Amino acid sequence: MARFFLNSYYLIQKHKSLSRIALVMIFGVLIWMASTLKFDEDISKLIPTNSENEQLQKVLKTVQFADKIIVNIQREKNGSTDDLTDYATRFLDSLSEHSNQFIVDIQGKIEDEAIFETLDFVYNNAPIFLKDADYKNISNKLQSDSIAKITENNYKTLISPSGIVAKKTIIKDPLGISIMAIQHLQQLGISDDFTLKDGFLVSKDEQHLLLFITPKYPSNNTTENGLFSQQLYQLRDDLNGVFKDKVTSSYFGGTLIAVANAQQIKSDIQLTVTIAMILLMSVFIVFYRKLTIPIILFVPTLLAGLLAIAILSVIRSEISAISLGIGAVLLGVTLDYSLHILTHIRNNETIEQLFEGVSKPILMSSLTTAMAFLCLLFVDSQALQDLGVFAAISVLGASVFALIFIPQAYKGTSRNTSKTSFIDKMAAYQYHKNKILIGSIVAFLILSAFTYHRVTFNKDISKLNFQPEAIKSAEAALDKLINISSKSLYVIAFGTNEQDVLETNDGIFNKLQNLEKNQNILSFNSVGALVTSDKKQKVAIQTWERFWTPEIKAQTQINLIENGNKFGFKPATFHEFYSLLDHEFQPLTINEYKEINVVPIDDFIAKDGNFMTISSVVNVDEANIQEVKNAFKDAQNTLVIDRQAMNETLLGHLKNDFNNLLFYCFIAVLLLLFLFYRNLKLTLVTVIPIIITWFVTIGIMGLLYLEFNIFNIIISTFIFGLGVDYSIFMTNGMLTGTSSMATHKTSIILSVLTTILGVGVLIFAKHPALHSLATISIIGILAAMLISFVVQPILYKLLISKNSPAESGEIFKK
């Protein structure tokens, strides 16, 4: 391979102008091909799909977990209820004027007209909403003395000041049937602890007023939601100033938490990347003595990344965006190749010496790393498969591009102008002869045997969220008011036939009512209180028709007319009610139910093509969760989703997959190294430090009680890849001699410096996820370097040089 790259070098030197044009054209073609690829932003694609969770994935894709923003408007010591509603009115007016483009709906404010429309809808479809107990109540009201009393009360209401409002309802519904029916809609989510005050949802003590905002954009669209969040907080500050010491407000919701996370991550990355880039560029420019070194360093990596995306655009119509994001982080391993070549050129090796010395180790390293990434193809996850292909192509492409491009772009310096730097001195030091370092590694090995088992996988992704104090305090206030921190389960009916799904949901609703009655659950919200299947509606209509026999209808009309005459009512006053009794009712469709504007039906019912889901939200104590799950475990086309437990289970599957993949990677690396070296002892010299590095890293994590999570476990593959690189470079360096060994160690030190400054600097981040990345990276990368420098030469001397001095090179010469 050295001869191939040497010939390529001379060919490019001979046709420089043509080569530059070719490079620009290659960039252009790759960018064009990459631009044709579509990206799928569905994070659930990370989750392995199999026959067990395929149905779950389909339901999750369809169901709508509405992440609402809850606005808690609270009275202060000098405030009144009027101040509370005035604050809310100004809040809504301002949102309507300035932030309407970010909002789908706001609940918590009900206009009088909407109330009448809802009453009319329920009244016109009364049989569908009545229960068996209601007919007993109606039967009691139909007695002659009861009708007389009801008529008297209706008359008093009509002549009272409130009569203007109540007149329309009483004339249409003298027996209050619609009032009975509408009470059953409480199960849609209206708590007994709240009441309507001037159209607003106010707590019974009139200290709190709640509004519920449904954002237009999903919580992962932090760009648009960031603008909305900024407007919300500005509006809060303005209104709090106007109503100082009277009323204040706070917000809580998944959308705001996502924005806070994105802003904190952006802030952390801006700070840490700025520091890292300044330090890195300064080190590289000073060390390699060339201002253009940053460009030279990253061109092969950029080309390789574009090549990977271009190839994926040919074999895939779309790829997971999250896999590309993770892959971009892992591309840091490809900088090793550029650093390795740059360091050899800096040490004034001839072009022949360069390719002879670096071609084999770089290609070995890239092939072993690529094979490790390709092991991801064994996981039944589209996103992880995309990640494996992207990373493997990138690693291989970067090694080849680095070998072709960097010798052309960087010429090094003459020996007499090159000064020995601190990094050169570090590389020249013989770490394997330092007894303190040897003793420390032995001590850590022994200690790790007692601490590695402490390392666990944190499956609770919520602990990796960043929450500002304002959101934490808002959550605490809401918890006291509506028990927001209680456990929420989602009971979901699903299927492809609308009526079958509705019938399934009818059964869910009945079961939830029994669970609430038996105090197995705290409360539940279900659209089943309103929307039911045709089958259930027809039964309800038949019950109505059986109850209202011609004789009962006639007698009721006579009683109402006779008692009405006493108070001056005309015989035709209740004509609409008589018409209702004679009306032929038909089952309602879902679209007809949506005429009730005050009920957010779309929060419960969702469709994706012909696949449909209906969700019920159940609030339950932690101790009763399993009991609720058991109640529905045998129900067909029904899923009980505990979002936290689901995340923990699915992330647990990912952890198990990564454990298996680590084993596959190790086997692949072991076989490739044996094929390259064709020497079992050289293979062991290279592999044993990798095993020790991983064991010591886990041991130190256990000692410090650090945990793996979904983010840093992926970064651990990056550390594994670097550890493989270091071992290969060290073995090849020892085979070629002392001067080459120093050059190899220099490139390793630069790689460590790059990683610590690039990723390790995140130790200063406030976001817990970023902080965890840095901690694992610093521990792993330093362990990989020190173990390669200390253990590998000792192993080489024990296994190679004692038995075959000719193979030992000059590394141990005095």
mmCIF file of N, CA and C in Angstrom, residues 67-178:
data_model
loop_
_atom_site.group_PDB
_atom_site.id
_atom_site.type_symbol
_atom_site.label_atom_id
_atom_site.label_comp_id
_atom_site.label_asym_id
_atom_site.label_seq_id
_atom_site.Cartn_x
_atom_site.Cartn_y
_atom_site.Cartn_z
ATOM 1 N N ASP A 67 -47.927 18.032 24.728
ATOM 2 C CA ASP A 67 -47.084 18.725 25.698
ATOM 3 C C ASP A 67 -47.566 20.173 25.819
ATOM 4 N N LYS A 68 -48.509 20.361 26.724
ATOM 5 C CA LYS A 68 -49.076 21.698 26.893
ATOM 6 C C LYS A 68 -48.219 22.533 27.839
ATOM 7 N N ILE A 69 -48.320 23.847 27.668
ATOM 8 C CA ILE A 69 -47.700 24.779 28.607
ATOM 9 C C ILE A 69 -48.784 25.214 29.591
ATOM 10 N N ILE A 70 -48.564 24.935 30.866
ATOM 11 C CA ILE A 70 -49.549 25.307 31.883
ATOM 12 C C ILE A 70 -49.181 26.672 32.445
ATOM 13 N N VAL A 71 -50.141 27.586 32.381
ATOM 14 C CA VAL A 71 -49.950 28.938 32.924
ATOM 15 C C VAL A 71 -50.681 29.006 34.261
ATOM 16 N N ASN A 72 -49.957 29.204 35.333
ATOM 17 C CA ASN A 72 -50.535 29.288 36.678
ATOM 18 C C ASN A 72 -50.526 30.749 37.116
ATOM 19 N N ILE A 73 -51.703 31.374 37.069
ATOM 20 C CA ILE A 73 -51.848 32.774 37.486
ATOM 21 C C ILE A 73 -52.333 32.780 38.936
ATOM 22 N N GLN A 74 -51.577 33.409 39.816
ATOM 23 C CA GLN A 74 -51.798 33.263 41.253
ATOM 24 C C GLN A 74 -51.991 34.623 41.922
ATOM 25 N N ARG A 75 -52.970 34.679 42.835
ATOM 26 C CA ARG A 75 -53.221 35.912 43.598
ATOM 27 C C ARG A 75 -52.157 36.127 44.655
ATOM 28 N N GLU A 76 -51.758 37.388 44.812
ATOM 29 C CA GLU A 76 -50.850 37.770 45.887
ATOM 30 C C GLU A 76 -51.679 38.363 47.031
ATOM 31 N N LYS A 77 -51.014 38.859 48.045
ATOM 32 C CA LYS A 77 -51.712 39.312 49.265
ATOM 33 C C LYS A 77 -52.681 40.464 49.017
ATOM 34 N N ASN A 78 -52.354 41.361 48.055
ATOM 35 C CA ASN A 78 -53.208 42.525 47.818
ATOM 36 C C ASN A 78 -54.150 42.345 46.637
ATOM 37 N N GLY A 79 -54.211 41.140 46.081
ATOM 38 C CA GLY A 79 -55.002 40.905 44.876
ATOM 39 C C GLY A 79 -56.407 40.434 45.176
ATOM 40 N N SER A 80 -57.268 40.540 44.161
ATOM 41 C CA SER A 80 -58.654 40.089 44.261
ATOM 42 C C SER A 80 -58.943 39.124 43.106
ATOM 43 N N THR A 81 -60.129 38.522 43.132
ATOM 44 C CA THR A 81 -60.510 37.620 42.048
ATOM 45 C C THR A 81 -60.631 38.370 40.731
ATOM 46 N N ASP A 82 -61.114 39.617 40.814
ATOM 47 C CA ASP A 82 -61.215 40.446 39.600
ATOM 48 C C ASP A 82 -59.826 40.706 39.011
ATOM 49 N N ASP A 83 -58.842 40.932 39.888
ATOM 50 C CA ASP A 83 -57.464 41.115 39.409
ATOM 51 C C ASP A 83 -56.974 39.856 38.695
ATOM 52 N N LEU A 84 -57.365 38.715 39.241
ATOM 53 C CA LEU A 84 -56.957 37.431 38.667
ATOM 54 C C LEU A 84 -57.497 37.284 37.239
ATOM 55 N N THR A 85 -58.778 37.528 37.061
ATOM 56 C CA THR A 85 -59.389 37.389 35.733
ATOM 57 C C THR A 85 -58.944 38.518 34.795
ATOM 58 N N ASP A 86 -58.684 39.694 35.343
ATOM 59 C CA ASP A 86 -58.195 40.809 34.519
ATOM 60 C C ASP A 86 -56.799 40.496 33.982
ATOM 61 N N TYR A 87 -55.962 39.937 34.848
ATOM 62 C CA TYR A 87 -54.607 39.523 34.435
ATOM 63 C C TYR A 87 -54.710 38.505 33.295
ATOM 64 N N ALA A 88 -55.595 37.502 33.480
ATOM 65 C CA ALA A 88 -55.749 36.449 32.474
ATOM 66 C C ALA A 88 -56.265 37.018 31.152
ATOM 67 N N THR A 89 -57.185 37.962 31.226
ATOM 68 C CA THR A 89 -57.732 38.577 30.007
ATOM 69 C C THR A 89 -56.650 39.324 29.243
ATOM 70 N N ARG A 90 -55.856 40.114 29.961
ATOM 71 C CA ARG A 90 -54.751 40.839 29.312
ATOM 72 C C ARG A 90 -53.729 39.859 28.729
ATOM 73 N N PHE A 91 -53.486 38.777 29.456
ATOM 74 C CA PHE A 91 -52.533 37.767 28.995
ATOM 75 C C PHE A 91 -52.993 37.170 27.665
ATOM 76 N N LEU A 92 -54.271 36.792 27.601
ATOM 77 C CA LEU A 92 -54.807 36.189 26.378
ATOM 78 C C LEU A 92 -54.841 37.188 25.226
ATOM 79 N N ASP A 93 -55.210 38.417 25.518
ATOM 80 C CA ASP A 93 -55.251 39.446 24.464
ATOM 81 C C ASP A 93 -53.867 39.669 23.871
ATOM 82 N N SER A 94 -52.857 39.708 24.731
ATOM 83 C CA SER A 94 -51.493 39.935 24.261
ATOM 84 C C SER A 94 -50.995 38.749 23.423
ATOM 85 N N LEU A 95 -51.290 37.534 23.885
ATOM 86 C CA LEU A 95 -50.896 36.353 23.109
ATOM 87 C C LEU A 95 -51.567 36.344 21.744
ATOM 88 N N SER A 96 -52.838 36.703 21.716
ATOM 89 C CA SER A 96 -53.578 36.728 20.458
ATOM 90 C C SER A 96 -52.990 37.742 19.484
ATOM 91 N N GLU A 97 -52.491 38.847 20.019
ATOM 92 C CA GLU A 97 -51.958 39.920 19.170
ATOM 93 C C GLU A 97 -50.526 39.647 18.714
ATOM 94 N N HIS A 98 -49.692 39.119 19.626
ATOM 95 C CA HIS A 98 -48.261 39.031 19.333
ATOM 96 C C HIS A 98 -47.728 37.618 19.099
ATOM 97 N N SER A 99 -48.417 36.587 19.606
ATOM 98 C CA SER A 99 -47.840 35.240 19.564
ATOM 99 C C SER A 99 -48.763 34.203 18.948
ATOM 100 N N ASN A 100 -49.753 34.647 18.215
ATOM 101 C CA ASN A 100 -50.747 33.727 17.673
ATOM 102 C C ASN A 100 -50.151 32.683 16.736
ATOM 103 N N GLN A 101 -49.023 33.048 16.082
ATOM 104 C CA GLN A 101 -48.404 32.128 15.111
ATOM 105 C C GLN A 101 -47.748 30.931 15.779
ATOM 106 N N PHE A 102 -47.585 30.980 17.102
ATOM 107 C CA PHE A 102 -46.939 29.883 17.817
ATOM 108 C C PHE A 102 -47.938 28.977 18.534
ATOM 109 N N ILE A 103 -49.246 29.278 18.426
ATOM 110 C CA ILE A 103 -50.246 28.628 19.268
ATOM 111 C C ILE A 103 -51.312 27.942 18.423
ATOM 112 N N VAL A 104 -51.653 26.718 18.818
ATOM 113 C CA VAL A 104 -52.764 26.009 18.190
ATOM 114 C C VAL A 104 -54.055 26.309 18.936
ATOM 115 N N ASP A 105 -53.997 26.274 20.261
ATOM 116 C CA ASP A 105 -55.210 26.435 21.062
ATOM 117 C C ASP A 105 -54.834 26.842 22.484
ATOM 118 N N ILE A 106 -55.746 27.543 23.145
ATOM 119 C CA ILE A 106 -55.597 27.865 24.573
ATOM 120 C C ILE A 106 -56.874 27.426 25.274
ATOM 121 N N GLN A 107 -56.713 26.577 26.283
ATOM 122 C CA GLN A 107 -57.858 26.123 27.066
ATOM 123 C C GLN A 107 -57.820 26.784 28.444
ATOM 124 N N GLY A 108 -59.015 26.910 29.025
ATOM 125 C CA GLY A 108 -59.115 27.541 30.336
ATOM 126 C C GLY A 108 -60.009 28.760 30.323
ATOM 127 N N LYS A 109 -60.315 29.252 29.124
ATOM 128 C CA LYS A 109 -61.236 30.370 28.952
ATOM 129 C C LYS A 109 -62.401 29.892 28.097
ATOM 130 N N ILE A 110 -63.599 29.939 28.667
ATOM 131 C CA ILE A 110 -64.778 29.458 27.949
ATOM 132 C C ILE A 110 -65.777 30.610 27.827
ATOM 133 N N GLU A 111 -66.089 30.971 26.603
ATOM 134 C CA GLU A 111 -67.050 32.051 26.367
ATOM 135 C C GLU A 111 -68.462 31.552 26.644
ATOM 136 N N ASP A 112 -69.370 32.488 27.000
ATOM 137 C CA ASP A 112 -70.762 32.117 27.273
ATOM 138 C C ASP A 112 -71.394 31.439 26.068
ATOM 139 N N GLU A 113 -71.064 31.933 24.880
ATOM 140 C CA GLU A 113 -71.634 31.361 23.659
ATOM 141 C C GLU A 113 -71.228 29.896 23.503
ATOM 142 N N ALA A 114 -69.949 29.591 23.846
ATOM 143 C CA ALA A 114 -69.468 28.212 23.742
ATOM 144 C C ALA A 114 -70.183 27.304 24.737
ATOM 145 N N ILE A 115 -70.500 27.863 25.908
ATOM 146 C CA ILE A 115 -71.229 27.079 26.918
ATOM 147 C C ILE A 115 -72.614 26.718 26.399
ATOM 148 N N PHE A 116 -73.310 27.711 25.797
ATOM 149 C CA PHE A 116 -74.644 27.454 25.250
ATOM 150 C C PHE A 116 -74.587 26.456 24.097
ATOM 151 N N GLU A 117 -73.548 26.576 23.259
ATOM 152 C CA GLU A 117 -73.395 25.643 22.136
ATOM 153 C C GLU A 117 -73.198 24.224 22.639
ATOM 154 N N THR A 118 -72.416 24.080 23.717
ATOM 155 C CA THR A 118 -72.181 22.757 24.289
ATOM 156 C C THR A 118 -73.467 22.194 24.889
ATOM 157 N N LEU A 119 -74.210 23.048 25.619
ATOM 158 C CA LEU A 119 -75.489 22.623 26.195
ATOM 159 C C LEU A 119 -76.467 22.211 25.099
ATOM 160 N N ASP A 120 -76.485 22.993 24.009
ATOM 161 C CA ASP A 120 -77.378 22.670 22.888
ATOM 162 C C ASP A 120 -77.007 21.335 22.254
ATOM 163 N N PHE A 121 -75.707 21.108 22.077
ATOM 164 C CA PHE A 121 -75.253 19.869 21.455
ATOM 165 C C PHE A 121 -75.641 18.678 22.310
ATOM 166 N N VAL A 122 -75.380 18.786 23.616
ATOM 167 C CA VAL A 122 -75.719 17.693 24.527
ATOM 168 C C VAL A 122 -77.227 17.499 24.579
ATOM 169 N N TYR A 123 -77.963 18.615 24.598
ATOM 170 C CA TYR A 123 -79.438 18.543 24.644
ATOM 171 C C TYR A 123 -79.991 17.859 23.390
ATOM 172 N N ASN A 124 -79.475 18.256 22.214
ATOM 173 C CA ASN A 124 -79.984 17.708 20.943
ATOM 174 C C ASN A 124 -79.600 16.249 20.735
ATOM 175 N N ASN A 125 -78.640 15.777 21.545
ATOM 176 C CA ASN A 125 -78.224 14.373 21.458
ATOM 177 C C ASN A 125 -78.284 13.725 22.838
ATOM 178 N N ALA A 126 -79.252 14.154 23.627
ATOM 179 C CA ALA A 126 -79.353 13.751 25.031
ATOM 180 C C ALA A 126 -79.290 12.242 25.257
ATOM 181 N N PRO A 127 -79.981 11.400 24.462
ATOM 182 C CA PRO A 127 -79.962 9.957 24.755
ATOM 183 C C PRO A 127 -78.551 9.358 24.800
ATOM 184 N N ILE A 128 -77.649 9.899 23.993
ATOM 185 C CA ILE A 128 -76.293 9.339 23.890
ATOM 186 C C ILE A 128 -75.488 9.570 25.162
ATOM 187 N N PHE A 129 -75.823 10.637 25.898
ATOM 188 C CA PHE A 129 -75.013 11.020 27.062
ATOM 189 C C PHE A 129 -75.621 10.591 28.400
ATOM 190 N N LEU A 130 -76.862 10.137 28.402
ATOM 191 C CA LEU A 130 -77.507 9.761 29.655
ATOM 192 C C LEU A 130 -77.093 8.359 30.109
ATOM 193 N N LYS A 131 -77.051 8.168 31.424
ATOM 194 C CA LYS A 131 -76.728 6.878 32.029
ATOM 195 C C LYS A 131 -77.985 6.273 32.654
ATOM 196 N N ASP A 132 -77.885 5.021 33.063
ATOM 197 C CA ASP A 132 -79.055 4.337 33.657
ATOM 198 C C ASP A 132 -79.566 5.085 34.877
ATOM 199 N N ALA A 133 -78.634 5.612 35.692
ATOM 200 C CA ALA A 133 -79.048 6.330 36.904
ATOM 201 C C ALA A 133 -79.829 7.590 36.565
ATOM 202 N N ASP A 134 -79.549 8.175 35.405
ATOM 203 C CA ASP A 134 -80.248 9.398 35.009
ATOM 204 C C ASP A 134 -81.725 9.119 34.747
ATOM 205 N N TYR A 135 -82.021 7.953 34.199
ATOM 206 C CA TYR A 135 -83.425 7.636 33.912
ATOM 207 C C TYR A 135 -84.228 7.475 35.201
ATOM 208 N N LYS A 136 -83.601 6.978 36.251
ATOM 209 C CA LYS A 136 -84.276 6.909 37.552
ATOM 210 C C LYS A 136 -84.592 8.314 38.046
ATOM 211 N N ASN A 137 -83.643 9.218 37.853
ATOM 212 C CA ASN A 137 -83.828 10.611 38.253
ATOM 213 C C ASN A 137 -84.949 11.255 37.449
ATOM 214 N N ILE A 138 -84.930 11.004 36.113
ATOM 215 C CA ILE A 138 -85.976 11.578 35.248
ATOM 216 C C ILE A 138 -87.341 11.014 35.638
ATOM 217 N N SER A 139 -87.365 9.698 35.940
ATOM 218 C CA SER A 139 -88.639 9.058 36.327
ATOM 219 C C SER A 139 -89.229 9.723 37.570
ATOM 220 N N ASN A 140 -88.366 10.062 38.530
ATOM 221 C CA ASN A 140 -88.836 10.747 39.737
ATOM 222 C C ASN A 140 -89.370 12.134 39.403
ATOM 223 N N LYS A 141 -88.721 12.811 38.457
ATOM 224 C CA LYS A 141 -89.150 14.160 38.076
ATOM 225 C C LYS A 141 -90.498 14.164 37.346
ATOM 226 N N LEU A 142 -90.872 13.035 36.769
ATOM 227 C CA LEU A 142 -92.106 12.975 35.976
ATOM 228 C C LEU A 142 -93.366 12.825 36.835
ATOM 229 N N GLN A 143 -93.210 12.610 38.140
ATOM 230 C CA GLN A 143 -94.371 12.552 39.021
ATOM 231 C C GLN A 143 -95.066 13.916 39.030
ATOM 232 N N SER A 144 -96.374 13.889 39.198
ATOM 233 C CA SER A 144 -97.163 15.135 39.107
ATOM 234 C C SER A 144 -96.681 16.186 40.083
ATOM 235 N N ASP A 145 -96.439 15.794 41.335
ATOM 236 C CA ASP A 145 -95.987 16.766 42.323
ATOM 237 C C ASP A 145 -94.586 17.279 42.013
ATOM 238 N N SER A 146 -93.744 16.397 41.441
ATOM 239 C CA SER A 146 -92.377 16.825 41.077
ATOM 240 C C SER A 146 -92.419 17.838 39.954
ATOM 241 N N ILE A 147 -93.258 17.603 38.934
ATOM 242 C CA ILE A 147 -93.363 18.549 37.820
ATOM 243 C C ILE A 147 -93.905 19.883 38.314
ATOM 244 N N ALA A 148 -94.825 19.831 39.264
ATOM 245 C CA ALA A 148 -95.368 21.082 39.820
ATOM 246 C C ALA A 148 -94.261 21.876 40.504
ATOM 247 N N LYS A 149 -93.440 21.197 41.283
ATOM 248 C CA LYS A 149 -92.352 21.872 41.985
ATOM 249 C C LYS A 149 -91.313 22.396 40.996
ATOM 250 N N ILE A 150 -90.980 21.603 39.967
ATOM 251 C CA ILE A 150 -89.988 22.013 38.952
ATOM 252 C C ILE A 150 -90.492 23.244 38.208
ATOM 253 N N THR A 151 -91.772 23.253 37.854
ATOM 254 C CA THR A 151 -92.344 24.389 37.111
ATOM 255 C C THR A 151 -92.297 25.655 37.954
ATOM 256 N N GLU A 152 -92.593 25.522 39.253
ATOM 257 C CA GLU A 152 -92.528 26.677 40.155
ATOM 258 C C GLU A 152 -91.099 27.227 40.236
ATOM 259 N N ASN A 153 -90.126 26.346 40.371
ATOM 260 C CA ASN A 153 -88.715 26.772 40.445
ATOM 261 C C ASN A 153 -88.262 27.427 39.143
ATOM 262 N N ASN A 154 -88.717 26.871 38.019
ATOM 263 C CA ASN A 154 -88.360 27.455 36.720
ATOM 264 C C ASN A 154 -88.929 28.869 36.593
ATOM 265 N N TYR A 155 -90.146 29.048 37.089
ATOM 266 C CA TYR A 155 -90.781 30.373 37.027
ATOM 267 C C TYR A 155 -89.990 31.382 37.872
ATOM 268 N N LYS A 156 -89.592 30.972 39.077
ATOM 269 C CA LYS A 156 -88.822 31.875 39.939
ATOM 270 C C LYS A 156 -87.481 32.244 39.304
ATOM 271 N N THR A 157 -86.870 31.270 38.637
ATOM 272 C CA THR A 157 -85.583 31.534 37.977
ATOM 273 C C THR A 157 -85.761 32.519 36.836
ATOM 274 N N LEU A 158 -86.849 32.365 36.070
ATOM 275 C CA LEU A 158 -87.069 33.220 34.898
ATOM 276 C C LEU A 158 -87.355 34.673 35.280
ATOM 277 N N ILE A 159 -87.984 34.892 36.433
ATOM 278 C CA ILE A 159 -88.288 36.274 36.821
ATOM 279 C C ILE A 159 -87.172 36.903 37.659
ATOM 280 N N SER A 160 -86.152 36.070 37.985
ATOM 281 C CA SER A 160 -85.016 36.599 38.740
ATOM 282 C C SER A 160 -84.055 37.286 37.772
ATOM 283 N N PRO A 161 -83.060 38.075 38.312
ATOM 284 C CA PRO A 161 -82.095 38.756 37.427
ATOM 285 C C PRO A 161 -81.336 37.804 36.500
ATOM 286 N N SER A 162 -81.128 36.573 36.951
ATOM 287 C CA SER A 162 -80.395 35.611 36.114
ATOM 288 C C SER A 162 -81.293 34.948 35.088
ATOM 289 N N GLY A 163 -82.544 35.324 35.079
ATOM 290 C CA GLY A 163 -83.495 34.670 34.195
ATOM 291 C C GLY A 163 -83.193 34.865 32.731
ATOM 292 N N ILE A 164 -82.598 36.007 32.368
ATOM 293 C CA ILE A 164 -82.280 36.278 30.967
ATOM 294 C C ILE A 164 -81.314 35.221 30.437
ATOM 295 N N VAL A 165 -80.332 34.823 31.288
ATOM 296 C CA VAL A 165 -79.344 33.821 30.886
ATOM 297 C C VAL A 165 -79.966 32.433 30.875
ATOM 298 N N ALA A 166 -80.791 32.146 31.882
ATOM 299 C CA ALA A 166 -81.327 30.797 32.034
ATOM 300 C C ALA A 166 -82.550 30.535 31.159
ATOM 301 N N LYS A 167 -83.172 31.591 30.622
ATOM 302 C CA LYS A 167 -84.436 31.459 29.902
ATOM 303 C C LYS A 167 -84.340 30.464 28.751
ATOM 304 N N LYS A 168 -83.271 30.615 27.947
ATOM 305 C CA LYS A 168 -83.126 29.773 26.764
ATOM 306 C C LYS A 168 -83.043 28.294 27.146
ATOM 307 N N THR A 169 -82.305 27.998 28.213
ATOM 308 C CA THR A 169 -82.121 26.604 28.637
ATOM 309 C C THR A 169 -83.413 26.039 29.203
ATOM 310 N N ILE A 170 -84.107 26.808 30.040
ATOM 311 C CA ILE A 170 -85.323 26.315 30.701
ATOM 312 C C ILE A 170 -86.440 26.078 29.688
ATOM 313 N N ILE A 171 -86.592 26.964 28.720
ATOM 314 C CA ILE A 171 -87.648 26.816 27.719
ATOM 315 C C ILE A 171 -87.446 25.537 26.913
ATOM 316 N N LYS A 172 -86.186 25.236 26.582
ATOM 317 C CA LYS A 172 -85.890 24.044 25.785
ATOM 318 C C LYS A 172 -85.876 22.779 26.626
ATOM 319 N N ASP A 173 -85.514 22.940 27.916
ATOM 320 C CA ASP A 173 -85.253 21.761 28.745
ATOM 321 C C ASP A 173 -85.800 21.977 30.158
ATOM 322 N N PRO A 174 -87.118 21.957 30.299
ATOM 323 C CA PRO A 174 -87.697 22.248 31.625
ATOM 324 C C PRO A 174 -87.329 21.229 32.699
ATOM 325 N N LEU A 175 -86.989 20.011 32.304
ATOM 326 C CA LEU A 175 -86.664 18.975 33.289
ATOM 327 C C LEU A 175 -85.164 18.914 33.585
ATOM 328 N N GLY A 176 -84.358 19.726 32.916
ATOM 329 C CA GLY A 176 -82.910 19.759 33.178
ATOM 330 C C GLY A 176 -82.184 18.509 32.706
ATOM 331 N N ILE A 177 -82.670 17.884 31.630
ATOM 332 C CA ILE A 177 -82.050 16.650 31.129
ATOM 333 C C ILE A 177 -80.631 16.923 30.629
ATOM 334 N N SER A 178 -80.422 18.064 29.951
ATOM 335 C CA SER A 178 -79.090 18.378 29.411
ATOM 336 C C SER A 178 -78.087 18.615 30.537
#
